[in-house]
Amino acid sequence: MGAVVVGQLARDVVMVMERLPDAGSSGPVRERLEQLGGKGANQAVGLSQLGVPAALVAVAGDDPVGDALLARAAVDGVDVSHVVRRAGTPTGLIVEVLEDGGRWRYLEHLPQGVLLTEADVRAAEGALRAADAVLVQLQQPLTAVRAAVEVAGGLVVLDGVVTDRALLRGADVLRADARETAMLLGVPAREKDVLDAAPGLLDAGPKLLAFALEEGGDLFVWRGGHETVPHAGGTVVDTTGGGDALTAALTAALLSGSSPREAGRFAVAAAGDVVTRAGGRPAFTRRPPSG
């Protein structure tokens, strides 16, 4: 069946400029990108590029923007039959202003109507139960997240900060960026601190933890082992989408039979490629290693 991603779909507009102008003034945009985006869509597209059939459970408005984004997702090989079209709701919009040096700002219009409800998730129950993997973004409302974890039939990958620890009982993988890791564990996102706190999370349910570290690199922890994978030395242009790429690549590698160590290394390399370009859209060309 492949993977089902439960999360966000939005129109991404990226404007690249030397620096943000001061208030009351203007500045030239050197490059503009308009693309399918949102964490859910980014991960679904990435999985498809990695050879994993992917479906998306998300919300789009009943507007031309939603029509265009779903058409783009279909071209990318993503099953959008479980994307809800919400009447009277504009499709989500994320505008990224990217300055030289990788400094970014997001302007987000994500009204309540584009967030998933429990009913939206349960309408896709058949696909969730049949999936080899279900990726759930914890930025969605808790009732929708709980429903997705409850009905998921395969590998369950949680992405973000867990606010309800009961969710961990149904999780196989928990991934978080450095800020989220510090919030989740209550300690700085440094290797030693995270390793000290990790056993408590593993006891709660997940088999694999994937945490970004504030000093750079990503730490993967599983019962009986761990691996810290440094980031590649390439020039970072835009960190947007790096976490989504890591989550998609990690899932694809685990589904292919890779060990946690192999999957972690592949995922960090995949994320390292995405951050060398503006915007969060993945462009994977390598397939994950098989076990």
mmCIF file of C-alpha atoms in Angstrom:
data_model
loop_
_atom_site.group_PDB
_atom_site.id
_atom_site.type_symbol
_atom_site.label_atom_id
_atom_site.label_comp_id
_atom_site.label_asym_id
_atom_site.label_seq_id
_atom_site.Cartn_x
_atom_site.Cartn_y
_atom_site.Cartn_z
ATOM 1 C CA MET A 1 0.000 0.000 0.000
ATOM 2 C CA GLY A 2 2.895 2.385 0.629
ATOM 3 C CA ALA A 3 2.657 5.372 2.949
ATOM 4 C CA VAL A 4 -0.054 7.810 3.987
ATOM 5 C CA VAL A 5 0.910 11.281 5.204
ATOM 6 C CA VAL A 6 -1.468 13.076 7.556
ATOM 7 C CA GLY A 7 -0.667 16.779 7.560
ATOM 8 C CA GLN A 8 -0.662 20.095 5.801
ATOM 9 C CA LEU A 9 -1.032 21.162 2.197
ATOM 10 C CA ALA A 10 -0.424 24.760 1.165
ATOM 11 C CA ARG A 11 0.678 27.021 -1.621
ATOM 12 C CA ASP A 12 4.306 27.963 -1.017
ATOM 13 C CA VAL A 13 5.633 31.250 -2.333
ATOM 14 C CA VAL A 14 9.365 31.788 -1.823
ATOM 15 C CA MET A 15 10.892 35.221 -2.420
ATOM 16 C CA VAL A 16 14.676 35.367 -2.418
ATOM 17 C CA MET A 17 16.297 38.739 -1.782
ATOM 18 C CA GLU A 18 19.543 40.193 -0.533
ATOM 19 C CA ARG A 19 17.958 41.585 2.600
ATOM 20 C CA LEU A 20 14.535 42.472 3.946
ATOM 21 C CA PRO A 21 13.773 46.167 3.368
ATOM 22 C CA ASP A 22 13.128 48.485 6.259
ATOM 23 C CA ALA A 23 9.564 49.443 7.155
ATOM 24 C CA GLY A 24 8.181 51.987 4.723
ATOM 25 C CA SER A 25 10.562 51.010 1.935
ATOM 26 C CA SER A 26 10.828 48.369 -0.786
ATOM 27 C CA GLY A 27 13.464 45.994 -2.049
ATOM 28 C CA PRO A 28 14.021 43.878 -5.173
ATOM 29 C CA VAL A 29 13.218 40.168 -5.209
ATOM 30 C CA ARG A 30 15.983 38.254 -6.969
ATOM 31 C CA GLU A 31 14.060 35.003 -7.399
ATOM 32 C CA ARG A 32 10.464 33.886 -6.886
ATOM 33 C CA LEU A 33 9.232 30.309 -6.555
ATOM 34 C CA GLU A 34 5.601 29.225 -6.395
ATOM 35 C CA GLN A 35 5.034 25.567 -5.639
ATOM 36 C CA LEU A 36 3.100 22.862 -3.883
ATOM 37 C CA GLY A 37 4.094 22.949 -0.233
ATOM 38 C CA GLY A 38 3.123 22.399 3.362
ATOM 39 C CA LYS A 39 4.737 19.743 5.549
ATOM 40 C CA GLY A 40 2.353 16.998 4.495
ATOM 41 C CA ALA A 41 2.720 17.609 0.789
ATOM 42 C CA ASN A 42 6.506 17.925 1.049
ATOM 43 C CA GLN A 43 6.763 14.551 2.761
ATOM 44 C CA ALA A 44 4.335 12.854 0.376
ATOM 45 C CA VAL A 45 6.205 14.160 -2.677
ATOM 46 C CA GLY A 46 9.498 13.064 -1.153
ATOM 47 C CA LEU A 47 8.216 9.549 -0.502
ATOM 48 C CA SER A 48 6.952 9.282 -4.061
ATOM 49 C CA GLN A 49 10.325 10.381 -5.425
ATOM 50 C CA LEU A 50 11.971 7.712 -3.241
ATOM 51 C CA GLY A 51 9.815 4.995 -4.765
ATOM 52 C CA VAL A 52 7.223 4.689 -1.994
ATOM 53 C CA PRO A 53 3.605 5.029 -3.188
ATOM 54 C CA ALA A 54 2.241 7.938 -1.157
ATOM 55 C CA ALA A 55 -1.201 9.265 -0.318
ATOM 56 C CA LEU A 56 -1.993 12.536 1.417
ATOM 57 C CA VAL A 57 -4.672 13.238 4.024
ATOM 58 C CA ALA A 58 -4.958 17.027 4.172
ATOM 59 C CA VAL A 59 -7.337 19.926 3.548
ATOM 60 C CA ALA A 60 -7.518 22.250 0.548
ATOM 61 C CA GLY A 61 -9.988 25.014 -0.057
ATOM 62 C CA ASP A 62 -12.636 24.910 -2.766
ATOM 63 C CA ASP A 63 -10.747 27.508 -4.799
ATOM 64 C CA PRO A 64 -8.600 27.558 -7.961
ATOM 65 C CA VAL A 65 -5.437 27.456 -5.853
ATOM 66 C CA GLY A 66 -6.565 24.154 -4.371
ATOM 67 C CA ASP A 67 -7.331 22.836 -7.863
ATOM 68 C CA ALA A 68 -3.824 23.727 -9.043
ATOM 69 C CA LEU A 69 -2.055 22.238 -6.023
ATOM 70 C CA LEU A 70 -3.917 18.948 -6.245
ATOM 71 C CA ALA A 71 -3.154 18.730 -9.942
ATOM 72 C CA ARG A 72 0.530 19.286 -9.174
ATOM 73 C CA ALA A 73 0.450 16.615 -6.450
ATOM 74 C CA ALA A 74 -1.069 14.138 -8.881
ATOM 75 C CA VAL A 75 1.724 14.865 -11.372
ATOM 76 C CA ASP A 76 4.160 14.161 -8.524
ATOM 77 C CA GLY A 77 2.589 10.729 -8.094
ATOM 78 C CA VAL A 78 0.753 11.505 -4.860
ATOM 79 C CA ASP A 79 -2.720 10.030 -4.284
ATOM 80 C CA VAL A 80 -4.921 12.995 -3.357
ATOM 81 C CA SER A 81 -8.219 11.119 -3.160
ATOM 82 C CA HIS A 82 -8.261 11.637 0.633
ATOM 83 C CA VAL A 83 -7.636 15.378 0.500
ATOM 84 C CA VAL A 84 -10.710 17.187 1.820
ATOM 85 C CA ARG A 85 -12.016 20.159 -0.171
ATOM 86 C CA ARG A 86 -13.406 22.523 2.465
ATOM 87 C CA ALA A 87 -16.233 24.705 1.175
ATOM 88 C CA GLY A 88 -15.808 28.408 1.832
ATOM 89 C CA THR A 89 -12.192 28.028 2.969
ATOM 90 C CA PRO A 90 -9.215 29.469 1.075
ATOM 91 C CA THR A 91 -6.350 27.051 0.533
ATOM 92 C CA GLY A 92 -3.473 27.596 2.937
ATOM 93 C CA LEU A 93 -0.700 29.985 1.942
ATOM 94 C CA ILE A 94 2.875 30.178 3.232
ATOM 95 C CA VAL A 95 5.080 33.017 2.018
ATOM 96 C CA GLU A 96 8.771 32.647 2.766
ATOM 97 C CA VAL A 97 11.069 35.648 2.531
ATOM 98 C CA LEU A 98 14.600 34.282 2.230
ATOM 99 C CA GLU A 99 17.522 36.635 2.723
ATOM 100 C CA ASP A 100 21.121 35.972 1.792
ATOM 101 C CA GLY A 101 22.819 33.956 4.484
ATOM 102 C CA GLY A 102 19.860 31.614 4.853
ATOM 103 C CA ARG A 103 17.817 33.942 7.057
ATOM 104 C CA TRP A 104 14.115 33.277 6.516
ATOM 105 C CA ARG A 105 10.759 34.564 7.661
ATOM 106 C CA TYR A 106 7.409 32.867 7.104
ATOM 107 C CA LEU A 107 4.138 34.676 6.573
ATOM 108 C CA GLU A 108 1.416 32.073 7.036
ATOM 109 C CA HIS A 109 -2.277 32.182 6.270
ATOM 110 C CA LEU A 110 -3.530 28.849 7.589
ATOM 111 C CA PRO A 111 -7.111 29.469 8.740
ATOM 112 C CA GLN A 112 -8.898 27.002 10.984
ATOM 113 C CA GLY A 113 -10.699 25.525 8.001
ATOM 114 C CA VAL A 114 -7.502 24.075 6.493
ATOM 115 C CA LEU A 115 -6.691 22.085 9.626
ATOM 116 C CA LEU A 116 -7.707 18.444 9.775
ATOM 117 C CA THR A 117 -10.591 17.308 11.947
ATOM 118 C CA GLU A 118 -11.135 13.890 13.463
ATOM 119 C CA ALA A 119 -13.906 13.309 10.910
ATOM 120 C CA ASP A 120 -11.516 14.112 8.047
ATOM 121 C CA VAL A 121 -9.058 11.505 9.309
ATOM 122 C CA ARG A 122 -11.659 8.828 9.965
ATOM 123 C CA ALA A 123 -12.971 9.258 6.429
ATOM 124 C CA ALA A 124 -9.572 7.951 5.278
ATOM 125 C CA GLU A 125 -9.544 5.061 7.770
ATOM 126 C CA GLY A 126 -9.348 2.358 5.107
ATOM 127 C CA ALA A 127 -6.193 3.831 3.598
ATOM 128 C CA LEU A 128 -4.617 4.397 7.008
ATOM 129 C CA ARG A 129 -5.215 0.816 8.110
ATOM 130 C CA ALA A 130 -3.830 -0.606 4.869
ATOM 131 C CA ALA A 131 -0.707 1.568 4.735
ATOM 132 C CA ASP A 132 2.774 0.204 5.328
ATOM 133 C CA ALA A 133 3.582 3.495 7.058
ATOM 134 C CA VAL A 134 1.563 6.432 8.391
ATOM 135 C CA LEU A 135 3.349 9.745 8.915
ATOM 136 C CA VAL A 136 1.507 12.052 11.308
ATOM 137 C CA GLN A 137 2.390 15.706 11.777
ATOM 138 C CA LEU A 138 1.810 16.804 15.326
ATOM 139 C CA GLN A 139 1.144 20.402 14.272
ATOM 140 C CA GLN A 140 -2.408 19.305 13.399
ATOM 141 C CA PRO A 141 -5.220 19.378 16.018
ATOM 142 C CA LEU A 142 -4.825 16.735 18.707
ATOM 143 C CA THR A 143 -8.176 15.057 17.960
ATOM 144 C CA ALA A 144 -7.099 14.456 14.358
ATOM 145 C CA VAL A 145 -3.670 13.225 15.443
ATOM 146 C CA ARG A 146 -5.163 10.781 17.930
ATOM 147 C CA ALA A 147 -7.528 9.395 15.299
ATOM 148 C CA ALA A 148 -4.677 8.873 12.815
ATOM 149 C CA VAL A 149 -2.515 7.027 15.334
ATOM 150 C CA GLU A 150 -5.459 4.946 16.530
ATOM 151 C CA VAL A 151 -6.337 3.565 13.094
ATOM 152 C CA ALA A 152 -2.847 3.370 11.569
ATOM 153 C CA GLY A 153 -2.037 -0.173 10.501
ATOM 154 C CA GLY A 154 1.694 -0.028 9.751
ATOM 155 C CA LEU A 155 4.799 1.828 10.852
ATOM 156 C CA VAL A 156 3.716 4.995 12.695
ATOM 157 C CA VAL A 157 6.006 8.015 12.341
ATOM 158 C CA LEU A 158 5.266 11.052 14.520
ATOM 159 C CA ASP A 159 6.783 14.397 13.513
ATOM 160 C CA GLY A 160 6.941 17.234 16.034
ATOM 161 C CA VAL A 161 6.235 17.789 19.721
ATOM 162 C CA VAL A 162 4.115 15.182 21.481
ATOM 163 C CA THR A 163 1.669 16.985 23.783
ATOM 164 C CA ASP A 164 -0.211 13.812 24.707
ATOM 165 C CA ARG A 165 2.247 11.164 25.924
ATOM 166 C CA ALA A 166 -0.380 8.465 25.342
ATOM 167 C CA LEU A 167 0.341 8.885 21.615
ATOM 168 C CA LEU A 168 3.788 7.382 22.159
ATOM 169 C CA ARG A 169 2.271 3.971 22.838
ATOM 170 C CA GLY A 170 1.152 3.818 19.215
ATOM 171 C CA ALA A 171 4.349 5.262 17.694
ATOM 172 C CA ASP A 172 7.280 3.463 16.101
ATOM 173 C CA VAL A 173 9.357 6.531 15.184
ATOM 174 C CA LEU A 174 9.445 9.998 16.746
ATOM 175 C CA ARG A 175 11.217 12.797 14.891
ATOM 176 C CA ALA A 176 11.767 16.375 16.083
ATOM 177 C CA ASP A 177 13.907 19.364 15.161
ATOM 178 C CA ALA A 178 16.243 20.915 17.731
ATOM 179 C CA ARG A 179 13.686 23.366 19.118
ATOM 180 C CA GLU A 180 11.039 20.660 19.359
ATOM 181 C CA THR A 181 13.515 18.254 20.960
ATOM 182 C CA ALA A 182 14.275 20.736 23.738
ATOM 183 C CA MET A 183 10.552 21.314 24.316
ATOM 184 C CA LEU A 184 9.817 17.595 24.336
ATOM 185 C CA LEU A 185 12.613 16.516 26.669
ATOM 186 C CA GLY A 186 12.921 19.612 28.850
ATOM 187 C CA VAL A 187 16.695 19.669 28.302
ATOM 188 C CA PRO A 188 18.950 21.384 25.758
ATOM 189 C CA ALA A 189 19.072 19.587 22.424
ATOM 190 C CA ARG A 190 22.691 18.555 22.962
ATOM 191 C CA GLU A 191 23.933 15.015 22.413
ATOM 192 C CA LYS A 192 24.701 14.141 26.033
ATOM 193 C CA ASP A 193 21.469 15.620 27.402
ATOM 194 C CA VAL A 194 19.343 13.926 24.751
ATOM 195 C CA LEU A 195 21.013 10.556 25.299
ATOM 196 C CA ASP A 196 20.374 10.842 29.040
ATOM 197 C CA ALA A 197 16.668 11.591 28.461
ATOM 198 C CA ALA A 198 16.047 9.210 25.564
ATOM 199 C CA PRO A 199 15.477 5.955 27.529
ATOM 200 C CA GLY A 200 12.320 7.358 29.087
ATOM 201 C CA LEU A 201 10.842 8.018 25.654
ATOM 202 C CA LEU A 202 11.834 4.593 24.346
ATOM 203 C CA ASP A 203 10.134 3.008 27.356
ATOM 204 C CA ALA A 204 6.948 4.894 26.404
ATOM 205 C CA GLY A 205 6.641 3.182 23.025
ATOM 206 C CA PRO A 206 8.753 4.380 20.092
ATOM 207 C CA LYS A 207 11.435 2.062 18.731
ATOM 208 C CA LEU A 208 13.456 4.849 17.104
ATOM 209 C CA LEU A 209 14.050 8.487 18.023
ATOM 210 C CA ALA A 210 15.372 10.969 15.460
ATOM 211 C CA PHE A 211 16.366 14.291 17.023
ATOM 212 C CA ALA A 212 18.186 17.265 15.531
ATOM 213 C CA LEU A 213 20.926 18.675 17.766
ATOM 214 C CA GLU A 214 21.559 22.328 18.417
ATOM 215 C CA GLU A 215 25.287 21.842 17.820
ATOM 216 C CA GLY A 216 24.532 20.408 14.378
ATOM 217 C CA GLY A 217 23.818 16.925 13.117
ATOM 218 C CA ASP A 218 21.068 14.491 13.981
ATOM 219 C CA LEU A 219 20.972 11.881 16.722
ATOM 220 C CA PHE A 220 19.214 8.559 16.170
ATOM 221 C CA VAL A 221 18.532 6.465 19.273
ATOM 222 C CA TRP A 222 17.118 2.973 19.512
ATOM 223 C CA ARG A 223 17.148 0.388 22.249
ATOM 224 C CA GLY A 224 20.702 -0.855 22.513
ATOM 225 C CA GLY A 225 22.293 1.689 20.222
ATOM 226 C CA HIS A 226 22.568 5.214 18.867
ATOM 227 C CA GLU A 227 24.227 7.083 16.020
ATOM 228 C CA THR A 228 25.065 10.769 15.637
ATOM 229 C CA VAL A 229 25.194 11.753 11.974
ATOM 230 C CA PRO A 230 26.887 15.073 11.195
ATOM 231 C CA HIS A 231 25.482 17.316 8.522
ATOM 232 C CA ALA A 232 27.273 17.403 5.193
ATOM 233 C CA GLY A 233 29.661 20.245 4.517
ATOM 234 C CA GLY A 234 27.722 21.767 1.591
ATOM 235 C CA THR A 235 26.521 25.357 1.576
ATOM 236 C CA VAL A 236 23.154 25.718 3.316
ATOM 237 C CA VAL A 237 20.914 28.058 1.334
ATOM 238 C CA ASP A 238 17.557 27.465 3.038
ATOM 239 C CA THR A 239 16.752 25.102 5.911
ATOM 240 C CA THR A 240 13.070 25.073 4.910
ATOM 241 C CA GLY A 241 11.961 21.535 4.158
ATOM 242 C CA GLY A 242 15.055 19.877 5.578
ATOM 243 C CA GLY A 243 13.090 18.199 8.350
ATOM 244 C CA ASP A 244 10.384 17.061 5.947
ATOM 245 C CA ALA A 245 13.030 15.545 3.683
ATOM 246 C CA LEU A 246 14.634 13.764 6.619
ATOM 247 C CA THR A 247 11.311 12.326 7.777
ATOM 248 C CA ALA A 248 10.378 11.088 4.301
ATOM 249 C CA ALA A 249 13.801 9.586 3.633
ATOM 250 C CA LEU A 250 14.008 7.945 7.057
ATOM 251 C CA THR A 251 10.600 6.335 6.529
ATOM 252 C CA ALA A 252 11.478 5.133 3.035
ATOM 253 C CA ALA A 253 14.732 3.598 4.250
ATOM 254 C CA LEU A 254 13.058 1.801 7.157
ATOM 255 C CA LEU A 255 10.400 0.416 4.819
ATOM 256 C CA SER A 256 13.153 -0.869 2.540
ATOM 257 C CA GLY A 257 14.588 -2.904 5.426
ATOM 258 C CA SER A 258 17.481 -0.626 6.387
ATOM 259 C CA SER A 259 18.795 -0.741 9.937
ATOM 260 C CA PRO A 260 18.234 2.351 12.111
ATOM 261 C CA ARG A 261 21.881 3.305 11.593
ATOM 262 C CA GLU A 262 21.701 2.974 7.790
ATOM 263 C CA ALA A 263 18.326 4.727 7.646
ATOM 264 C CA GLY A 264 19.613 7.624 9.726
ATOM 265 C CA ARG A 265 22.639 8.151 7.532
ATOM 266 C CA PHE A 266 20.542 8.075 4.372
ATOM 267 C CA ALA A 267 17.982 10.478 5.840
ATOM 268 C CA VAL A 268 20.559 13.065 6.879
ATOM 269 C CA ALA A 269 22.182 12.928 3.444
ATOM 270 C CA ALA A 270 18.775 13.422 1.795
ATOM 271 C CA ALA A 271 17.974 16.406 4.001
ATOM 272 C CA GLY A 272 21.404 17.861 3.305
ATOM 273 C CA ASP A 273 20.615 17.963 -0.407
ATOM 274 C CA VAL A 274 17.313 19.806 0.060
ATOM 275 C CA VAL A 275 18.800 22.642 2.122
ATOM 276 C CA THR A 276 21.230 23.580 -0.653
ATOM 277 C CA ARG A 277 18.309 25.084 -2.620
ATOM 278 C CA ALA A 278 15.659 27.689 -1.914
ATOM 279 C CA GLY A 279 12.242 26.366 -0.922
ATOM 280 C CA GLY A 280 11.150 23.184 0.777
ATOM 281 C CA ARG A 281 10.282 21.035 -2.232
ATOM 282 C CA PRO A 282 12.365 17.821 -2.346
ATOM 283 C CA ALA A 283 14.139 16.632 -5.467
ATOM 284 C CA PHE A 284 15.443 13.194 -4.543
ATOM 285 C CA THR A 285 17.352 11.214 -7.141
ATOM 286 C CA ARG A 286 18.713 8.343 -5.027
ATOM 287 C CA ARG A 287 16.734 5.405 -3.675
ATOM 288 C CA PRO A 288 17.167 4.256 -0.069
ATOM 289 C CA PRO A 289 19.441 1.309 0.749
ATOM 290 C CA SER A 290 17.702 -2.029 1.116
ATOM 291 C CA GLY A 291 18.213 -4.325 4.093
#
